[in-house]
Short mmCIF file of C-alpha atoms and ligand atoms in Angstrom, two decimals:
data_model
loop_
_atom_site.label_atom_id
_atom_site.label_comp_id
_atom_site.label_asym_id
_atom_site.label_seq_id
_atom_site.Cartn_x
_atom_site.Cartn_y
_atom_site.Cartn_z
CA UNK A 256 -112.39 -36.17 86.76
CA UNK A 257 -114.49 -39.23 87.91
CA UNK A 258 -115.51 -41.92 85.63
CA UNK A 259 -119.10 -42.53 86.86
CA UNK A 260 -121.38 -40.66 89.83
CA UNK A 261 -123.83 -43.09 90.71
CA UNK A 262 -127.49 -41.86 92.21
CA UNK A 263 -128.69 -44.59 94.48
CA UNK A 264 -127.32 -47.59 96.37
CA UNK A 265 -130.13 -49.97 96.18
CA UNK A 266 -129.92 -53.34 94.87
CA UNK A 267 -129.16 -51.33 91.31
CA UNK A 268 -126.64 -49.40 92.26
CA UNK A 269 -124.99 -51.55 94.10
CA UNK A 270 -124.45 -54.20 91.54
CA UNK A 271 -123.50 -51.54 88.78
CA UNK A 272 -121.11 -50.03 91.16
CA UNK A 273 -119.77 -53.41 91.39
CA UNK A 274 -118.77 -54.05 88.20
CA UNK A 275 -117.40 -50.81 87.72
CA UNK A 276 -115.13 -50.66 90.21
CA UNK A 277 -114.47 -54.51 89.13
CA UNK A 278 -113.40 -52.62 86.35
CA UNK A 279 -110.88 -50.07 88.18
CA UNK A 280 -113.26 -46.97 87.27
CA UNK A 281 -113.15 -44.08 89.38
CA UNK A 282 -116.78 -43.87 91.11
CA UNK A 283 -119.09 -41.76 93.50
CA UNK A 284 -122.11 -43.54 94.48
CA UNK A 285 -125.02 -40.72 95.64
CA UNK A 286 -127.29 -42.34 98.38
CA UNK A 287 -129.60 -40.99 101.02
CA UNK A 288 -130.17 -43.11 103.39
CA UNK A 289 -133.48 -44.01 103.29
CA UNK A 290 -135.13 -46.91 105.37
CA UNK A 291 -138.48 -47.52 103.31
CA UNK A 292 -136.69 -48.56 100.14
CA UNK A 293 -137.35 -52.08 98.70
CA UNK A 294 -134.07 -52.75 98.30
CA UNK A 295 -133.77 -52.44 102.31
CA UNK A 296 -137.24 -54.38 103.20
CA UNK A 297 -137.17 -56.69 100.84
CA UNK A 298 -136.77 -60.38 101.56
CA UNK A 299 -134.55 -61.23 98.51
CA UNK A 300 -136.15 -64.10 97.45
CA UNK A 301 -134.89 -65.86 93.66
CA UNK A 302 -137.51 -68.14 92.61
CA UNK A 303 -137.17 -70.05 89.10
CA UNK A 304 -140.69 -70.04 88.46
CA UNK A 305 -143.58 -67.78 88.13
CA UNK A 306 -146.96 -67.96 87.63
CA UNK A 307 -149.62 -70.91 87.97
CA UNK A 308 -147.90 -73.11 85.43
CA UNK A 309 -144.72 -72.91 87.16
CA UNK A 310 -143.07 -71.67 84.13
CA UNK A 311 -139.20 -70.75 84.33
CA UNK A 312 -138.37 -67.06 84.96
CA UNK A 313 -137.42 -65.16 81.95
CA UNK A 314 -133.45 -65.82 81.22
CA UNK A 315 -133.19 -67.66 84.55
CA UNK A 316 -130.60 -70.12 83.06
CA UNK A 317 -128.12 -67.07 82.42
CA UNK A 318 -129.39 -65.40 85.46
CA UNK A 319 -128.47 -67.54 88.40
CA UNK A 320 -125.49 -68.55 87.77
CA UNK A 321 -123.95 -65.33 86.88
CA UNK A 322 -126.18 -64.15 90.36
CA UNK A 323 -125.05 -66.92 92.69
CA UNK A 324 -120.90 -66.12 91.63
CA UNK A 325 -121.50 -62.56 91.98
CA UNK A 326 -123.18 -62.02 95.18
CA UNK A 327 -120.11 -64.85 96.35
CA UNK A 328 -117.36 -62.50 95.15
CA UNK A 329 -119.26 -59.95 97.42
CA UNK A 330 -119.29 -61.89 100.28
CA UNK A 331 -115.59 -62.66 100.11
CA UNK A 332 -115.00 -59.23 99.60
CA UNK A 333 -117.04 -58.18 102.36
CA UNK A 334 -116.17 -60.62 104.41
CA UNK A 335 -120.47 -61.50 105.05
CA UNK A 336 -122.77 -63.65 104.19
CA UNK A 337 -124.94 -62.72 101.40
CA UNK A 338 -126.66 -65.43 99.25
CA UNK A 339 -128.26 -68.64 100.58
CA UNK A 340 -129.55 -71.46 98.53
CA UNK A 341 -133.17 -72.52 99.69
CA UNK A 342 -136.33 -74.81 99.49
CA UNK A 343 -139.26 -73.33 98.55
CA UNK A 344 -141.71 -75.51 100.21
CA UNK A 345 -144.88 -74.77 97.71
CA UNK A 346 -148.07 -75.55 99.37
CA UNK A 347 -150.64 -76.10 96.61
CA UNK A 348 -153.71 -74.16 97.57
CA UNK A 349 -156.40 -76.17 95.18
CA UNK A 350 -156.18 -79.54 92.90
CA UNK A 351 -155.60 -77.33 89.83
CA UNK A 352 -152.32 -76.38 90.98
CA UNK A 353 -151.55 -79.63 92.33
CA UNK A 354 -151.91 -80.94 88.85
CA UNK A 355 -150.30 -77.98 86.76
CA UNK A 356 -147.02 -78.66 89.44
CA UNK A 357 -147.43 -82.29 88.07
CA UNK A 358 -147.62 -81.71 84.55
CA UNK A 359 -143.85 -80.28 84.97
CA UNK A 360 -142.11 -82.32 87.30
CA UNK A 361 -140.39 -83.94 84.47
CA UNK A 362 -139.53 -80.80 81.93
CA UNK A 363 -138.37 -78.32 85.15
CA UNK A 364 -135.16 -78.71 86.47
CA UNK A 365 -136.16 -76.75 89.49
CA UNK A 366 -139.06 -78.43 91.02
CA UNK A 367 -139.70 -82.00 92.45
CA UNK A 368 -142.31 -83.27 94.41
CA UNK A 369 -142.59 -83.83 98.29
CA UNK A 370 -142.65 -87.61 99.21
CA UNK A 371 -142.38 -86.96 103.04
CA UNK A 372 -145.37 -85.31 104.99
CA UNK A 373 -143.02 -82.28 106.31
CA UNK A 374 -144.02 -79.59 108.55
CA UNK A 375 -147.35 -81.37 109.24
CA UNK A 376 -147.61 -80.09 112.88
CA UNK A 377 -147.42 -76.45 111.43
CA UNK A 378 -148.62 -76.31 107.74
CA UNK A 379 -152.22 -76.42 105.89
CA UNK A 380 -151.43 -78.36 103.36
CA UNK A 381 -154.97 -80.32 102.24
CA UNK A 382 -153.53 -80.28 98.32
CA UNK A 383 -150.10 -81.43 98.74
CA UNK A 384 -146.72 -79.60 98.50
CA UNK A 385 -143.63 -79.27 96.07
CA UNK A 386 -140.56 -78.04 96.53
CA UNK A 387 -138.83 -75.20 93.77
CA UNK A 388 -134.81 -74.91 94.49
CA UNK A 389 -134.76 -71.23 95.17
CA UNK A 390 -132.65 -68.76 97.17
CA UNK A 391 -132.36 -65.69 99.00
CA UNK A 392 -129.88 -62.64 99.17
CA UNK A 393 -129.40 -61.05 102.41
CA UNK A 394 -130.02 -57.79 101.63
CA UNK A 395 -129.60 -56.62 105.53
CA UNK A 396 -125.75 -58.07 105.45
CA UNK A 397 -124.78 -57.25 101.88
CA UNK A 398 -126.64 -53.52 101.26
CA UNK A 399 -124.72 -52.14 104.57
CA UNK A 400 -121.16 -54.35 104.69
CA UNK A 401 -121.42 -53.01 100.80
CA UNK A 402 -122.09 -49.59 101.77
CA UNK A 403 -119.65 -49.49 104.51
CA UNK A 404 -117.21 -50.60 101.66
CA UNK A 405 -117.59 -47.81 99.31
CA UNK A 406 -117.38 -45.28 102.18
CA UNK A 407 -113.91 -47.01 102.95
CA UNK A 408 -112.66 -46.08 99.25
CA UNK A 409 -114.23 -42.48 99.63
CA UNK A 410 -116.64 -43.71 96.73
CA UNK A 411 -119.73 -43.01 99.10
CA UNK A 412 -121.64 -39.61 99.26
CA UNK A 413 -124.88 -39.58 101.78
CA UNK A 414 -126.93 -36.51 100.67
CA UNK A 415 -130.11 -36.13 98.83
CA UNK A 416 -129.27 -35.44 94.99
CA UNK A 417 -129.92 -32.23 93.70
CA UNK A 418 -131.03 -32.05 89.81
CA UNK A 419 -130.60 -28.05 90.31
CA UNK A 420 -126.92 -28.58 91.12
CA UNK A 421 -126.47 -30.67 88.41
CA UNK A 422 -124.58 -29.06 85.02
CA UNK A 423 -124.64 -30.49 81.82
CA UNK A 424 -121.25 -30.11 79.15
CA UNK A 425 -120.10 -31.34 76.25
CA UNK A 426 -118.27 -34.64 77.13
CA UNK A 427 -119.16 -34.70 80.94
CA UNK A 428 -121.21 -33.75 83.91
CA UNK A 429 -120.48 -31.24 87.22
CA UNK A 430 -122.17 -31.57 90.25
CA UNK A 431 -121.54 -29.08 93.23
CA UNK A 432 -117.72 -28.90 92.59
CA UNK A 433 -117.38 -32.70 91.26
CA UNK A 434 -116.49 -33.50 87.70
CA UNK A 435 -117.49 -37.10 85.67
CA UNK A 436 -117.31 -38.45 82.43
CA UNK A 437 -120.86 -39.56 83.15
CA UNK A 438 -123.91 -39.59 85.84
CA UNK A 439 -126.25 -42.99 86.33
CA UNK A 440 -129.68 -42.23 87.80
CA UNK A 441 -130.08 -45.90 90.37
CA UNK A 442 -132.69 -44.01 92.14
CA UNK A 443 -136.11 -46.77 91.89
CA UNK A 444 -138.84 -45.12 91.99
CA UNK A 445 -137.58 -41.87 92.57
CA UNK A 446 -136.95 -41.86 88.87
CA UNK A 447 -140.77 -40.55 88.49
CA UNK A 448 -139.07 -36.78 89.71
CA UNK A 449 -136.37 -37.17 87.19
CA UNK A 450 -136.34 -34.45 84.39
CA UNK A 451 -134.65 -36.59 81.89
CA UNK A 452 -135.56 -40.12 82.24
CA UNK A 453 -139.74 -39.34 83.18
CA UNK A 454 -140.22 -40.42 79.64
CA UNK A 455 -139.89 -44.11 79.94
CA UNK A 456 -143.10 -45.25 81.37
CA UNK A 457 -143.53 -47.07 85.12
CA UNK A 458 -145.78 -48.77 86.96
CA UNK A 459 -144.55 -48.19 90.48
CA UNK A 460 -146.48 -50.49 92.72
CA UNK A 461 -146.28 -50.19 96.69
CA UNK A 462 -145.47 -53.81 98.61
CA UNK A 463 -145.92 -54.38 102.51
CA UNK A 464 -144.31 -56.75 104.48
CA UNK A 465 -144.78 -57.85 108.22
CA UNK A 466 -141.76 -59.52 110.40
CA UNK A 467 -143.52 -62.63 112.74
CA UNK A 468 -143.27 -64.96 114.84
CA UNK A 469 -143.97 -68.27 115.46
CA UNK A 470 -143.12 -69.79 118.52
CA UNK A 471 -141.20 -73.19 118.14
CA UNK A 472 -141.04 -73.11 114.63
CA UNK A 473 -137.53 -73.60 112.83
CA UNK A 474 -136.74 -73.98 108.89
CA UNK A 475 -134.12 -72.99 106.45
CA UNK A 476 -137.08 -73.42 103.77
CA UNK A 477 -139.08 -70.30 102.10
CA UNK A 478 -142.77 -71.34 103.21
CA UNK A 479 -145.01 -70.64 99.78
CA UNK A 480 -148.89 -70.92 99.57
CA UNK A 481 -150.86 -67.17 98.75
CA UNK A 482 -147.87 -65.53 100.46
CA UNK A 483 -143.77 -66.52 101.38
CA UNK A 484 -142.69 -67.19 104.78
CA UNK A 485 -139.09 -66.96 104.49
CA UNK A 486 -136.59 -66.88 107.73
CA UNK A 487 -134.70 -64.77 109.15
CA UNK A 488 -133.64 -66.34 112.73
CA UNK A 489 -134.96 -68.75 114.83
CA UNK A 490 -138.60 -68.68 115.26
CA UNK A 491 -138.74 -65.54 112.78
CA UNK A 492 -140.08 -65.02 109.48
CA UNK A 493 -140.28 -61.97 107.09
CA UNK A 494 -143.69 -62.36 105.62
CA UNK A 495 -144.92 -61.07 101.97
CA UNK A 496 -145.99 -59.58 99.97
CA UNK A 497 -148.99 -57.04 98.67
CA UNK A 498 -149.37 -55.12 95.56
CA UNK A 499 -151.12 -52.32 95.37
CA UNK A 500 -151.07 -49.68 91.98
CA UNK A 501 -152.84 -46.62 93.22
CA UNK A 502 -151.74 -45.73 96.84
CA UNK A 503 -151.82 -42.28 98.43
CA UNK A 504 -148.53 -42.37 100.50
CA UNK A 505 -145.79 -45.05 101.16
CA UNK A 506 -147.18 -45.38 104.61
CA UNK A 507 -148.53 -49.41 106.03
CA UNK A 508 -151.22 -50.22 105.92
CA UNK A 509 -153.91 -51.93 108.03
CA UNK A 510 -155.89 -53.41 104.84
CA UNK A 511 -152.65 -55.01 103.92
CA UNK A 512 -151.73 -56.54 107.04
CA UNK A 513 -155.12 -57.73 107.49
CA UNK A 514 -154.45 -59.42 103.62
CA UNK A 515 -151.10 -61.19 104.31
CA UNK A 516 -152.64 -62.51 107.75
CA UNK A 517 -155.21 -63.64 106.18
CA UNK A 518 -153.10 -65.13 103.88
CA UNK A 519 -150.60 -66.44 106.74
CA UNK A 520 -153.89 -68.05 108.20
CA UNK A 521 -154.75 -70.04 105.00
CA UNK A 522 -150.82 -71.22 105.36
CA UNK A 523 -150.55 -71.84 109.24
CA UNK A 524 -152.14 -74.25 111.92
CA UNK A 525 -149.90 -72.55 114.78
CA UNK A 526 -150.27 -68.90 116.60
CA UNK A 527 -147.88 -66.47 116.01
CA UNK A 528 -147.24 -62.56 116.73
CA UNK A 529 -146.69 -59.82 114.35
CA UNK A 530 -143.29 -58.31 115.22
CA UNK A 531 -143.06 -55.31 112.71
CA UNK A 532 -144.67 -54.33 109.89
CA UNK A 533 -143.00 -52.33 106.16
CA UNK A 534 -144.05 -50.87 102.97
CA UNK A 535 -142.46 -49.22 100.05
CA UNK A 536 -142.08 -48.71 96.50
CA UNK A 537 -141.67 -51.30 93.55
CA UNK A 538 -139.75 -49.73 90.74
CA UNK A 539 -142.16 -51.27 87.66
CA UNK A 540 -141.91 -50.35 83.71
CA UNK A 541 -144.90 -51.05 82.06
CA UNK A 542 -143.51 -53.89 80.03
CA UNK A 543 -142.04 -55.74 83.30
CA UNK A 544 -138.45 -55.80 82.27
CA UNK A 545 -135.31 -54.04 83.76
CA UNK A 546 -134.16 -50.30 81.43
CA UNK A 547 -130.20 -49.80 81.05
CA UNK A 548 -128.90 -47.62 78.77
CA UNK A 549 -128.06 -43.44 77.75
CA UNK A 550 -130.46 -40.41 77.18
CA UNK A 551 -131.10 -40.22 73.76
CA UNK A 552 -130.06 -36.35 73.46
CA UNK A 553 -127.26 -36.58 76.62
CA UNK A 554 -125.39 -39.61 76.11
CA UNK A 555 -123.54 -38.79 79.49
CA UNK A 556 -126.93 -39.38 81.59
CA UNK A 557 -127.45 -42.92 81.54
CA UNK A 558 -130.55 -44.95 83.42
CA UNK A 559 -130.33 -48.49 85.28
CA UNK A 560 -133.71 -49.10 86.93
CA UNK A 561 -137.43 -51.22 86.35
CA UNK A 562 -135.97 -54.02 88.60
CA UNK A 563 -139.66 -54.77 89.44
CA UNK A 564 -140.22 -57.90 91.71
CA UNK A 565 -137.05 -59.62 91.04
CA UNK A 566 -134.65 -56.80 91.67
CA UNK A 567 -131.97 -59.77 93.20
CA UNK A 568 -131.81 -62.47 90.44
CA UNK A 569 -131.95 -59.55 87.37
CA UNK A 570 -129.52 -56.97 88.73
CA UNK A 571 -125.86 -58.93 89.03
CA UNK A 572 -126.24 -60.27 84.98
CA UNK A 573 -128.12 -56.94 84.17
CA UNK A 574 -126.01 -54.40 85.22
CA UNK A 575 -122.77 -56.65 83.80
CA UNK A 576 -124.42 -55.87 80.77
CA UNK A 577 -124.39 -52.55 81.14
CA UNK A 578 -121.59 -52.17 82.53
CA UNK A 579 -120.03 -53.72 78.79
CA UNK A 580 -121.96 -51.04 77.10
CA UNK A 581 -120.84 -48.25 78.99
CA UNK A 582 -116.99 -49.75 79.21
CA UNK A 583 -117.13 -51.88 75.83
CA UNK A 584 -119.63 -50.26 73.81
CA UNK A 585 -121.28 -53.76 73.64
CA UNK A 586 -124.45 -53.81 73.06
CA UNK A 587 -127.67 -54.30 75.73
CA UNK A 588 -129.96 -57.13 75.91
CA UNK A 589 -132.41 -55.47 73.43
CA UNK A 590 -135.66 -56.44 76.44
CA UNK A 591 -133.65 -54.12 78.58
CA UNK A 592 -132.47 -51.24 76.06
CA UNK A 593 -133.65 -47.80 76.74
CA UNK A 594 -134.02 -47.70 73.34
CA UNK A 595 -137.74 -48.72 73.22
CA UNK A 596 -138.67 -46.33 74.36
CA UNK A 597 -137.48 -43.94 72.37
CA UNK A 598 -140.69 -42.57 70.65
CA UNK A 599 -142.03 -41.33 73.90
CA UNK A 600 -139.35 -38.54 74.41
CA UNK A 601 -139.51 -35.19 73.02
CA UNK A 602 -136.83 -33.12 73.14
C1 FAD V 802 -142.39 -55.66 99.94
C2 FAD V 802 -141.40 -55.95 98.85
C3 FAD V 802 -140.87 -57.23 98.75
C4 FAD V 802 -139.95 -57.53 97.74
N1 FAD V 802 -139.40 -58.77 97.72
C5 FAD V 802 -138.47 -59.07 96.76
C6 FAD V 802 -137.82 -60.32 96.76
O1 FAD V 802 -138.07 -61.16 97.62
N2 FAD V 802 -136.93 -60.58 95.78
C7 FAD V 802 -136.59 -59.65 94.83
O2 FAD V 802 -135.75 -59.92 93.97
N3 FAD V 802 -137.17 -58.43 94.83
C8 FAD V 802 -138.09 -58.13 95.76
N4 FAD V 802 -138.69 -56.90 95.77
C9 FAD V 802 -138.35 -55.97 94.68
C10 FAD V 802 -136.98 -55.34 94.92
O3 FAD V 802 -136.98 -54.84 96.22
C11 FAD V 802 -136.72 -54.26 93.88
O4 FAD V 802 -136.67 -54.86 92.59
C12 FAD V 802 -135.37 -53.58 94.10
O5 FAD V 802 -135.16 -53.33 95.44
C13 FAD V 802 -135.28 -52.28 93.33
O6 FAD V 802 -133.99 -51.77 93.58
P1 FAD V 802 -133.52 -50.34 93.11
O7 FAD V 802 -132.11 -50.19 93.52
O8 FAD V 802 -133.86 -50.14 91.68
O9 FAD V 802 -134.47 -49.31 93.90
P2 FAD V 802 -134.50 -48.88 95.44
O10 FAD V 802 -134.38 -50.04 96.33
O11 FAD V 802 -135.69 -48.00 95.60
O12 FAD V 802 -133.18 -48.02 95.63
C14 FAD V 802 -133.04 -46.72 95.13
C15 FAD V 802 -132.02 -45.98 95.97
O13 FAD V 802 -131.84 -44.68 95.42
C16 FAD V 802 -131.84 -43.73 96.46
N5 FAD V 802 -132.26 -42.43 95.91
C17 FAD V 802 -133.35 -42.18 95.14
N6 FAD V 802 -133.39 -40.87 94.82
C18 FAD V 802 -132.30 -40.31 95.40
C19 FAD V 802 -131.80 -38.98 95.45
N7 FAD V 802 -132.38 -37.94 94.81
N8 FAD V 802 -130.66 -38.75 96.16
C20 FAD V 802 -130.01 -39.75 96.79
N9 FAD V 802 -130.46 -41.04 96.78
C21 FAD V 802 -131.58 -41.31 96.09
C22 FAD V 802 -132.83 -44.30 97.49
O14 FAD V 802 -132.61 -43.75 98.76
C23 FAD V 802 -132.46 -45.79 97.41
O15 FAD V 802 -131.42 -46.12 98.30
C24 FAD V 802 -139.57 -56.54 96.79
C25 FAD V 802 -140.09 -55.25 96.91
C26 FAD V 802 -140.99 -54.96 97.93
C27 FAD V 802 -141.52 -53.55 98.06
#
């Protein structure tokens, strides 16, 4: 019998599978293998701060660390980059921002101010700039070399799960000849066709990205004003992103490439060329935190989605946690618990 099947190798599953085989369990990770997911078109960004008062991210002291050593210990394993410390070159778009960057320069560990005029030949930047220490995962090296990985311990299965095929016992689960002690739904947003978890309430909210060009133009720095330049090669930037709450399909857009361009436009004094263009889903709880934990009536269905915008700085410290309570029996972070939300199911 297996210790854990796993549904979904995005940015969750990955990092729970992680830890679990970390801790010698006995896995089967359950992925189809889906382009459109934003664990594949995201740009991996980890910024400290949020908002227009540049206020630390929630936890972001405990969460960084633990993310930078992790996503190392991945990269050694996997013998690929993964993680990259980065500039975020801020460009303030009004005074007001200018001055709330100001009032924190000396209580934020993880912003200073520009002294130099940088990028002047290619940036808008009327109200000044700042730079946040930030960084990026590289999604496109870790989520394959990763996958290739579990395929190489025969801990990968690429099908489509089926919820019919799925049979409930006492102490464990079967699935289409396969025996585990327990099954974790990773699926994102998928989670809204899952019969046992479609209690705890999301907000799933669609993103599109375009890939660009700009001829001539080289950085290691995330570009910030309305949207985020960050590269990705020479002379190529991954450019985001939109949010949008009500959306008919998971299909681009042309209204939302004609916002981030106009957004890119505010940002650049330079031509460029749009080389490709993404959307997909953002997997959202109302509430804006992760949800870890078991089904209140099952206990061996457990959960480990809501990774929201910041699925790359929340999952490595996230899923360690649950990772203790499914191992350890140690408790969750109670922000991430399934348990609040607990008076919305009905047996
Ligand atoms: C445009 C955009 C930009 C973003 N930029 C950033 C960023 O810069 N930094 C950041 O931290 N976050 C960013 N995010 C958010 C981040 O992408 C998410 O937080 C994260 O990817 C969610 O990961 P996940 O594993 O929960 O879900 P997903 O990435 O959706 O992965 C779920 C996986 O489960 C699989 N699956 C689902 N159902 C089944 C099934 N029945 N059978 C088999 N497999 C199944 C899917 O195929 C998929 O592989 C961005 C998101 C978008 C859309």
């Amino acid at each position: 019998m297996k210790d854990y099947l796993l549904i979904g190798q995005g940015i969750a599953g990955t990092l729970l599978s992680w830890h679990l085989l970390q801790a010698q369990k006995d896995i089967l990770v359950i992925d189809e293998a889906r382009p459109d997911t934003a664990s594949r078109i995201a740009a991996g960004i980890i910024n400290p701060v949020s908002g227009r008062r540049f206020e630390t991210a929630w936890e972001y002291d405990r969460i960084y660390p633990f993310a930078k050593d992790t996503y190392a210990a991945m990269a050694a394993l996997l013998h690929t980059d993964t993680f990259v410390e980065r500039d975020i070159f801020t460009v303030f778009p009004s005074a007001q921002m200018q001055a709330a960057f100001h009032a924190k320069t000396n209580t934020s560990p993880y912003i200073q101010p520009v002294v130099e005029n940088r990028y002047a030949h290619y940036l808008q930047q009327e109200h000044g700039a700042a730079i946040v220490k930030g960084a990026t995962v590289l999604l496109q090296n870790l989520l394959p070399a990763y996958r290739r990985y579990l395929a190489q311990l025969g801990c990968l299965q690429e099908a489509v799960f089926d919820f019919a095929a799925l049979e409930l016992h006492d102490n464990h689960v079967s699935y289409k000849g396969l025996a585990a002690k327990r099954i974790i739904f990773c699926e994102g947003p998928a989670i809204a066709r899952n019969p046992f978890f479609n209690f705890i309430p999301f907000l799933p909210n669609k993103g599109e990205a375009l890939h660009i060009k700009i001829p001539g133009f080289f950085t290691e720095s995330i570009l910030k004003k309305s949207i985020m330049l960050v590269p990705q090669a020479p002379e190529h930037f991954w450019l985001g992103s939109t949010f949008a709450w009500d959306f008919p399909d998971t299909a681009p857009t042309a209204a939302k490439r004609a916002e981030l361009e106009n957004g890119l436009q505010q940002l650049l004094s330079v031509p460029y060329t749009v080389t490709g263009h993404k959307a997909a889903i953002r997997p959202s709880t109302t509430d804006r935190r992760p949800v870890a934990g078991l089904h209140p009536q099952y206990p061996q269905l457990g959960v480990w989605n809501g990774l929201g915008t910041k699925g790359c700085s929340l999952a490595p410290l996230m899923a360690w946690h649950f990772s203790q309570l499914l191992e350890n029996d140690i408790p969750l972070p109670p922000e991430i618990e399934i348990k609040r939300f607990f008076n919305r199911w009905k047996a």
